[in-house]
Amino acid sequence: MFDKWLRPQDVEQPDGLLGYQLLADEGLIEDDELVERLGHEVLRNYLVPGELANVFDDLGAPEVAGYLRVNKFPVDRKIRHGDFGEIITGALYRRVRRWCVPVLKLRYKQTPAQAVQGTDVLAFRFRQDPPAIAVPEVKTRAYRDNRVGSEAYDSLEKVLDRLDESIHFLMARCADRGQVFLARRLGSLLRDPGRRRVERHMLFVHDAGSWKEDIVAGLGVKVTQRTELTVVKIDDLKEFVGRVYEAAETAPSTTSSGKDSGTAAGTA
């Protein structure tokens, strides 16, 4: 679904060390279907499989939506938009780019308004030699913000300085779930940092109507190491995110059972 929804657009590459990809909706998926499927994606990012079943005997009960609003989904629009950008980023790396994303970090929020510390998303290609780690810094904007490039650059520098902490968090979560292979792979990246290749990525989820290409030019001047920028343009982003979260509230049963899909293969 993601590869049909977000299609690469023709762009002019900036000078310097910044690579740039622009993704946008070309109308290949009906709008209602897209919102419904993204609602499922949002829900599975917040819920551990079986969680709702442990709370409700009847997953169709109207109380489910209220439970999700109070205990899972952030009310603050800024936090909700930030979470949405992280969800889109994780899905893009898992489903389209075929990286391994071991943990859906939003499941580990203690409260809806709380941020989980560390890198927004970490993605891996363990089978490469040396193994590759993509470190995307995610920014979501429903309005014009000339500072988004500089803020992303500065935030990326901070998370790279503390990358081992984020890897350790993922390793511990994989060990908790009994995913021994992933835990050992992540442990080897901590044990021998010289045997890993770190890629610097940025991903902006941005309202299409307020996006301007000069943000890319300004960021291109700022970066001093090879960095990959992806921009996802979405029409009427504020309204779109609201619809997706409403869809997530009304379709919980399909993600409440079955095996944990919080990891994806896609290791290449």
mmCIF file of C-alpha atoms in Angstrom:
data_model
loop_
_atom_site.group_PDB
_atom_site.id
_atom_site.type_symbol
_atom_site.label_atom_id
_atom_site.label_comp_id
_atom_site.label_asym_id
_atom_site.label_seq_id
_atom_site.Cartn_x
_atom_site.Cartn_y
_atom_site.Cartn_z
ATOM 1 C CA MET A 1 0.000 0.000 0.000
ATOM 2 C CA PHE A 2 2.740 2.466 0.914
ATOM 3 C CA ASP A 3 4.591 2.053 -2.366
ATOM 4 C CA LYS A 4 1.367 2.856 -4.248
ATOM 5 C CA TRP A 5 0.422 5.755 -2.006
ATOM 6 C CA LEU A 6 3.775 7.559 -1.819
ATOM 7 C CA ARG A 7 5.299 7.853 -5.268
ATOM 8 C CA PRO A 8 8.675 9.489 -6.073
ATOM 9 C CA GLN A 9 8.453 12.882 -7.770
ATOM 10 C CA ASP A 10 10.940 14.538 -10.113
ATOM 11 C CA VAL A 11 13.166 16.905 -8.154
ATOM 12 C CA GLU A 12 16.349 18.869 -8.680
ATOM 13 C CA GLN A 13 19.182 17.598 -6.520
ATOM 14 C CA PRO A 14 20.858 20.230 -4.335
ATOM 15 C CA ASP A 15 24.575 20.848 -4.526
ATOM 16 C CA GLY A 16 26.770 19.282 -1.878
ATOM 17 C CA LEU A 17 26.257 16.274 0.380
ATOM 18 C CA LEU A 18 22.465 16.230 0.653
ATOM 19 C CA GLY A 19 20.527 13.618 -1.300
ATOM 20 C CA TYR A 20 16.867 14.486 -1.805
ATOM 21 C CA GLN A 21 13.744 12.427 -2.528
ATOM 22 C CA LEU A 22 10.216 13.831 -2.679
ATOM 23 C CA LEU A 23 7.240 11.477 -2.190
ATOM 24 C CA ALA A 24 3.610 12.401 -2.837
ATOM 25 C CA ASP A 25 0.167 10.875 -3.365
ATOM 26 C CA GLU A 26 -0.679 10.286 -7.043
ATOM 27 C CA GLY A 27 -4.205 9.069 -6.346
ATOM 28 C CA LEU A 28 -3.560 5.368 -6.953
ATOM 29 C CA ILE A 29 -5.487 4.406 -3.800
ATOM 30 C CA GLU A 30 -9.029 5.539 -3.019
ATOM 31 C CA ASP A 31 -9.041 8.115 -0.249
ATOM 32 C CA ASP A 32 -11.341 6.212 2.111
ATOM 33 C CA GLU A 33 -9.325 3.015 1.714
ATOM 34 C CA LEU A 34 -6.083 4.894 2.331
ATOM 35 C CA VAL A 35 -7.375 6.458 5.550
ATOM 36 C CA GLU A 36 -8.706 3.121 6.795
ATOM 37 C CA ARG A 37 -5.439 1.294 6.128
ATOM 38 C CA LEU A 38 -3.383 4.053 7.703
ATOM 39 C CA GLY A 39 -5.703 3.869 10.708
ATOM 40 C CA HIS A 40 -4.713 0.222 11.146
ATOM 41 C CA GLU A 41 -1.050 1.195 10.841
ATOM 42 C CA VAL A 42 -1.448 3.879 13.504
ATOM 43 C CA LEU A 43 -3.205 1.486 15.871
ATOM 44 C CA ARG A 44 -0.602 -1.278 15.624
ATOM 45 C CA ASN A 45 2.129 1.232 16.455
ATOM 46 C CA TYR A 46 0.533 1.946 19.840
ATOM 47 C CA LEU A 47 -0.796 -1.489 20.831
ATOM 48 C CA VAL A 48 0.928 -4.722 21.750
ATOM 49 C CA PRO A 49 -0.937 -7.644 20.121
ATOM 50 C CA GLY A 50 -3.679 -8.888 22.418
ATOM 51 C CA GLU A 51 -3.685 -5.759 24.568
ATOM 52 C CA LEU A 52 -7.275 -4.777 23.830
ATOM 53 C CA ALA A 53 -8.465 -8.344 24.236
ATOM 54 C CA ASN A 54 -7.093 -8.321 27.776
ATOM 55 C CA VAL A 55 -9.089 -5.193 28.596
ATOM 56 C CA PHE A 56 -12.357 -5.860 26.761
ATOM 57 C CA ASP A 57 -14.315 -9.072 26.338
ATOM 58 C CA ASP A 58 -16.177 -7.503 23.412
ATOM 59 C CA LEU A 59 -13.776 -5.702 21.089
ATOM 60 C CA GLY A 60 -16.710 -4.085 19.340
ATOM 61 C CA ALA A 61 -17.774 -2.270 22.505
ATOM 62 C CA PRO A 62 -18.050 1.514 22.169
ATOM 63 C CA GLU A 63 -15.792 1.833 25.206
ATOM 64 C CA VAL A 64 -12.826 0.785 23.075
ATOM 65 C CA ALA A 65 -12.584 4.147 21.306
ATOM 66 C CA GLY A 66 -12.690 5.961 24.627
ATOM 67 C CA TYR A 67 -9.982 3.706 26.014
ATOM 68 C CA LEU A 68 -7.755 4.445 23.045
ATOM 69 C CA ARG A 69 -8.287 8.202 23.353
ATOM 70 C CA VAL A 70 -7.470 8.241 27.051
ATOM 71 C CA ASN A 71 -4.703 5.657 27.258
ATOM 72 C CA LYS A 72 -3.017 5.524 23.854
ATOM 73 C CA PHE A 73 -3.638 8.364 21.423
ATOM 74 C CA PRO A 74 -2.233 11.812 22.247
ATOM 75 C CA VAL A 75 -4.717 14.665 22.401
ATOM 76 C CA ASP A 76 -2.187 17.443 21.870
ATOM 77 C CA ARG A 77 -2.052 18.112 18.131
ATOM 78 C CA LYS A 78 1.693 18.717 18.049
ATOM 79 C CA ILE A 79 2.420 15.396 19.763
ATOM 80 C CA ARG A 80 -0.079 13.571 17.561
ATOM 81 C CA HIS A 81 1.511 14.985 14.418
ATOM 82 C CA GLY A 82 4.957 14.001 15.676
ATOM 83 C CA ASP A 83 3.774 10.458 16.358
ATOM 84 C CA PHE A 84 2.162 10.278 12.927
ATOM 85 C CA GLY A 85 5.417 11.297 11.247
ATOM 86 C CA GLU A 86 7.251 8.580 13.168
ATOM 87 C CA ILE A 87 4.631 6.000 12.134
ATOM 88 C CA ILE A 88 4.905 6.948 8.461
ATOM 89 C CA THR A 89 8.702 6.816 8.665
ATOM 90 C CA GLY A 90 8.758 3.369 10.240
ATOM 91 C CA ALA A 91 6.308 2.003 7.682
ATOM 92 C CA LEU A 92 8.255 3.515 4.783
ATOM 93 C CA TYR A 93 11.497 1.898 5.903
ATOM 94 C CA ARG A 94 9.844 -1.470 6.629
ATOM 95 C CA ARG A 95 7.389 -1.816 3.786
ATOM 96 C CA VAL A 96 9.004 0.065 0.908
ATOM 97 C CA ARG A 97 12.730 0.321 1.541
ATOM 98 C CA ARG A 98 12.898 -3.140 3.144
ATOM 99 C CA TRP A 99 14.994 -2.278 6.165
ATOM 100 C CA CYS A 100 14.559 -4.144 9.429
ATOM 101 C CA VAL A 101 12.804 -1.987 12.052
ATOM 102 C CA PRO A 102 12.959 -4.163 15.186
ATOM 103 C CA VAL A 103 10.753 -2.129 17.519
ATOM 104 C CA LEU A 104 7.684 0.084 17.178
ATOM 105 C CA LYS A 105 8.762 2.589 19.776
ATOM 106 C CA LEU A 106 5.367 4.199 20.409
ATOM 107 C CA ARG A 107 4.224 1.009 22.143
ATOM 108 C CA TYR A 108 6.536 1.902 25.009
ATOM 109 C CA LYS A 109 4.953 5.222 25.908
ATOM 110 C CA GLN A 110 3.854 5.328 29.541
ATOM 111 C CA THR A 111 1.363 8.111 28.834
ATOM 112 C CA PRO A 112 0.002 9.426 25.513
ATOM 113 C CA ALA A 113 1.730 12.780 25.910
ATOM 114 C CA GLN A 114 5.104 11.333 26.834
ATOM 115 C CA ALA A 115 7.876 11.029 24.280
ATOM 116 C CA VAL A 116 10.000 7.892 24.258
ATOM 117 C CA GLN A 117 13.599 8.992 24.544
ATOM 118 C CA GLY A 118 16.147 8.320 21.848
ATOM 119 C CA THR A 119 16.114 8.150 18.080
ATOM 120 C CA ASP A 120 12.728 8.492 16.363
ATOM 121 C CA VAL A 121 13.264 5.371 14.249
ATOM 122 C CA LEU A 122 16.222 3.032 13.846
ATOM 123 C CA ALA A 123 16.432 0.739 10.829
ATOM 124 C CA PHE A 124 19.016 -1.931 10.082
ATOM 125 C CA ARG A 125 20.468 -4.020 7.297
ATOM 126 C CA PHE A 126 22.234 -6.707 9.261
ATOM 127 C CA ARG A 127 23.341 -8.759 6.267
ATOM 128 C CA GLN A 128 25.434 -6.008 4.768
ATOM 129 C CA ASP A 129 29.139 -6.003 5.521
ATOM 130 C CA PRO A 130 29.518 -3.980 7.618
ATOM 131 C CA PRO A 131 25.912 -3.894 8.918
ATOM 132 C CA ALA A 132 24.153 -0.617 8.108
ATOM 133 C CA ILE A 133 22.127 1.532 10.502
ATOM 134 C CA ALA A 134 19.780 4.199 9.150
ATOM 135 C CA VAL A 135 19.190 6.969 11.673
ATOM 136 C CA PRO A 136 16.255 9.094 10.431
ATOM 137 C CA GLU A 137 15.414 12.335 12.179
ATOM 138 C CA VAL A 138 11.688 12.918 11.647
ATOM 139 C CA LYS A 139 9.905 16.263 11.507
ATOM 140 C CA THR A 140 6.192 16.761 10.832
ATOM 141 C CA ARG A 141 4.830 20.151 9.825
ATOM 142 C CA ALA A 142 1.289 21.198 8.915
ATOM 143 C CA TYR A 143 2.480 24.746 8.216
ATOM 144 C CA ARG A 144 5.357 26.632 6.669
ATOM 145 C CA ASP A 145 8.410 26.491 8.954
ATOM 146 C CA ASN A 146 11.683 27.870 7.664
ATOM 147 C CA ARG A 147 13.508 26.410 10.675
ATOM 148 C CA VAL A 148 12.596 22.776 10.051
ATOM 149 C CA GLY A 149 15.824 21.990 8.210
ATOM 150 C CA SER A 150 18.077 23.498 10.866
ATOM 151 C CA GLU A 151 16.079 21.881 13.682
ATOM 152 C CA ALA A 152 16.304 18.473 12.025
ATOM 153 C CA TYR A 153 20.036 18.874 11.477
ATOM 154 C CA ASP A 154 20.667 19.832 15.100
ATOM 155 C CA SER A 155 18.426 17.041 16.429
ATOM 156 C CA LEU A 156 20.154 14.472 14.233
ATOM 157 C CA GLU A 157 23.542 15.484 15.624
ATOM 158 C CA LYS A 158 22.264 14.964 19.175
ATOM 159 C CA VAL A 159 20.788 11.511 18.565
ATOM 160 C CA LEU A 160 23.914 10.364 16.736
ATOM 161 C CA ASP A 161 25.973 11.326 19.782
ATOM 162 C CA ARG A 162 23.771 8.981 21.863
ATOM 163 C CA LEU A 163 23.211 6.278 19.278
ATOM 164 C CA ASP A 164 24.442 3.457 21.522
ATOM 165 C CA GLU A 165 21.737 4.284 24.076
ATOM 166 C CA SER A 166 19.037 3.902 21.413
ATOM 167 C CA ILE A 167 20.504 0.610 20.180
ATOM 168 C CA HIS A 168 20.632 -0.684 23.756
ATOM 169 C CA PHE A 169 16.956 0.187 24.213
ATOM 170 C CA LEU A 170 16.058 -1.844 21.121
ATOM 171 C CA MET A 171 18.256 -4.748 22.221
ATOM 172 C CA ALA A 172 16.553 -4.876 25.620
ATOM 173 C CA ARG A 173 13.071 -4.819 24.076
ATOM 174 C CA CYS A 174 13.977 -7.631 21.665
ATOM 175 C CA ALA A 175 15.409 -9.666 24.542
ATOM 176 C CA ASP A 176 12.194 -9.109 26.530
ATOM 177 C CA ARG A 177 10.181 -10.542 23.625
ATOM 178 C CA GLY A 178 12.455 -13.535 23.218
ATOM 179 C CA GLN A 179 13.781 -12.393 19.837
ATOM 180 C CA VAL A 180 17.237 -13.769 20.491
ATOM 181 C CA PHE A 181 18.548 -13.356 16.952
ATOM 182 C CA LEU A 182 17.730 -9.644 16.837
ATOM 183 C CA ALA A 183 18.987 -9.038 20.376
ATOM 184 C CA ARG A 184 22.339 -10.647 19.551
ATOM 185 C CA ARG A 185 22.662 -8.749 16.296
ATOM 186 C CA LEU A 186 22.031 -5.474 18.093
ATOM 187 C CA GLY A 187 24.428 -6.471 20.864
ATOM 188 C CA SER A 188 27.177 -7.053 18.316
ATOM 189 C CA LEU A 189 26.722 -3.485 17.042
ATOM 190 C CA LEU A 190 27.253 -2.223 20.583
ATOM 191 C CA ARG A 191 30.221 -4.493 21.232
ATOM 192 C CA ASP A 192 32.120 -3.498 18.101
ATOM 193 C CA PRO A 193 31.139 0.002 16.884
ATOM 194 C CA GLY A 194 33.862 -0.139 14.250
ATOM 195 C CA ARG A 195 31.936 -2.915 12.517
ATOM 196 C CA ARG A 196 28.921 -0.839 11.569
ATOM 197 C CA ARG A 197 28.072 1.817 9.009
ATOM 198 C CA VAL A 198 25.834 4.638 10.166
ATOM 199 C CA GLU A 199 23.703 6.453 7.593
ATOM 200 C CA ARG A 200 22.368 9.932 8.298
ATOM 201 C CA HIS A 201 18.748 10.338 7.216
ATOM 202 C CA MET A 202 16.052 12.980 7.615
ATOM 203 C CA LEU A 203 12.356 12.608 6.857
ATOM 204 C CA PHE A 204 9.898 15.488 6.745
ATOM 205 C CA VAL A 205 6.157 14.764 6.674
ATOM 206 C CA HIS A 206 4.832 18.076 5.422
ATOM 207 C CA ASP A 207 1.607 19.720 4.365
ATOM 208 C CA ALA A 208 1.708 19.837 0.570
ATOM 209 C CA GLY A 209 0.305 23.336 0.265
ATOM 210 C CA SER A 210 2.935 24.925 2.495
ATOM 211 C CA TRP A 211 5.991 23.002 1.283
ATOM 212 C CA LYS A 212 8.675 25.076 -0.486
ATOM 213 C CA GLU A 213 11.790 23.720 -2.141
ATOM 214 C CA ASP A 214 13.980 26.460 -0.678
ATOM 215 C CA ILE A 215 14.002 24.459 2.567
ATOM 216 C CA VAL A 216 16.042 21.830 0.734
ATOM 217 C CA ALA A 217 18.481 24.400 -0.613
ATOM 218 C CA GLY A 218 19.032 25.858 2.840
ATOM 219 C CA LEU A 219 19.587 22.443 4.365
ATOM 220 C CA GLY A 220 21.999 21.528 1.578
ATOM 221 C CA VAL A 221 24.224 24.416 2.607
ATOM 222 C CA LYS A 222 24.188 23.331 6.236
ATOM 223 C CA VAL A 223 25.039 19.622 6.025
ATOM 224 C CA THR A 224 28.718 18.664 6.189
ATOM 225 C CA GLN A 225 28.353 14.873 5.848
ATOM 226 C CA ARG A 226 26.403 12.727 3.408
ATOM 227 C CA THR A 227 22.739 12.915 4.447
ATOM 228 C CA GLU A 228 19.612 11.513 2.790
ATOM 229 C CA LEU A 229 16.495 13.688 2.953
ATOM 230 C CA THR A 230 13.021 12.358 2.165
ATOM 231 C CA VAL A 231 10.024 14.691 2.073
ATOM 232 C CA VAL A 232 6.506 13.224 2.208
ATOM 233 C CA LYS A 233 3.929 15.736 0.985
ATOM 234 C CA ILE A 234 0.334 15.229 2.165
ATOM 235 C CA ASP A 235 -2.589 17.439 1.175
ATOM 236 C CA ASP A 236 -4.351 19.125 4.111
ATOM 237 C CA LEU A 237 -2.110 17.337 6.570
ATOM 238 C CA LYS A 238 -3.854 18.537 9.736
ATOM 239 C CA GLU A 239 -7.257 17.290 8.590
ATOM 240 C CA PHE A 240 -5.748 14.093 7.160
ATOM 241 C CA VAL A 241 -4.066 13.110 10.436
ATOM 242 C CA GLY A 242 -7.315 13.680 12.291
ATOM 243 C CA ARG A 243 -9.197 11.357 9.928
ATOM 244 C CA VAL A 244 -6.543 8.659 10.234
ATOM 245 C CA TYR A 245 -6.722 8.679 14.037
ATOM 246 C CA GLU A 246 -10.520 8.515 13.881
ATOM 247 C CA ALA A 247 -10.175 5.463 11.644
ATOM 248 C CA ALA A 248 -7.768 3.929 14.164
ATOM 249 C CA GLU A 249 -10.345 4.344 16.941
ATOM 250 C CA THR A 250 -13.112 2.577 15.032
ATOM 251 C CA ALA A 251 -11.246 -0.498 13.786
ATOM 252 C CA PRO A 252 -9.328 -2.000 16.722
ATOM 253 C CA SER A 253 -10.277 -5.661 16.420
ATOM 254 C CA THR A 254 -8.098 -6.485 13.431
ATOM 255 C CA THR A 255 -4.891 -5.698 15.300
ATOM 256 C CA SER A 256 -5.751 -7.230 18.642
ATOM 257 C CA SER A 257 -4.814 -10.804 17.840
ATOM 258 C CA GLY A 258 -2.237 -12.755 15.907
ATOM 259 C CA LYS A 259 1.501 -12.711 15.996
ATOM 260 C CA ASP A 260 3.486 -9.615 16.835
ATOM 261 C CA SER A 261 4.063 -7.695 13.630
ATOM 262 C CA GLY A 262 6.237 -5.067 15.264
ATOM 263 C CA THR A 263 9.254 -6.302 13.383
ATOM 264 C CA ALA A 264 9.782 -6.552 9.689
ATOM 265 C CA ALA A 265 12.232 -8.594 7.753
ATOM 266 C CA GLY A 266 13.458 -6.599 4.811
ATOM 267 C CA THR A 267 17.032 -7.228 5.871
ATOM 268 C CA ALA A 268 19.157 -6.861 2.817
#
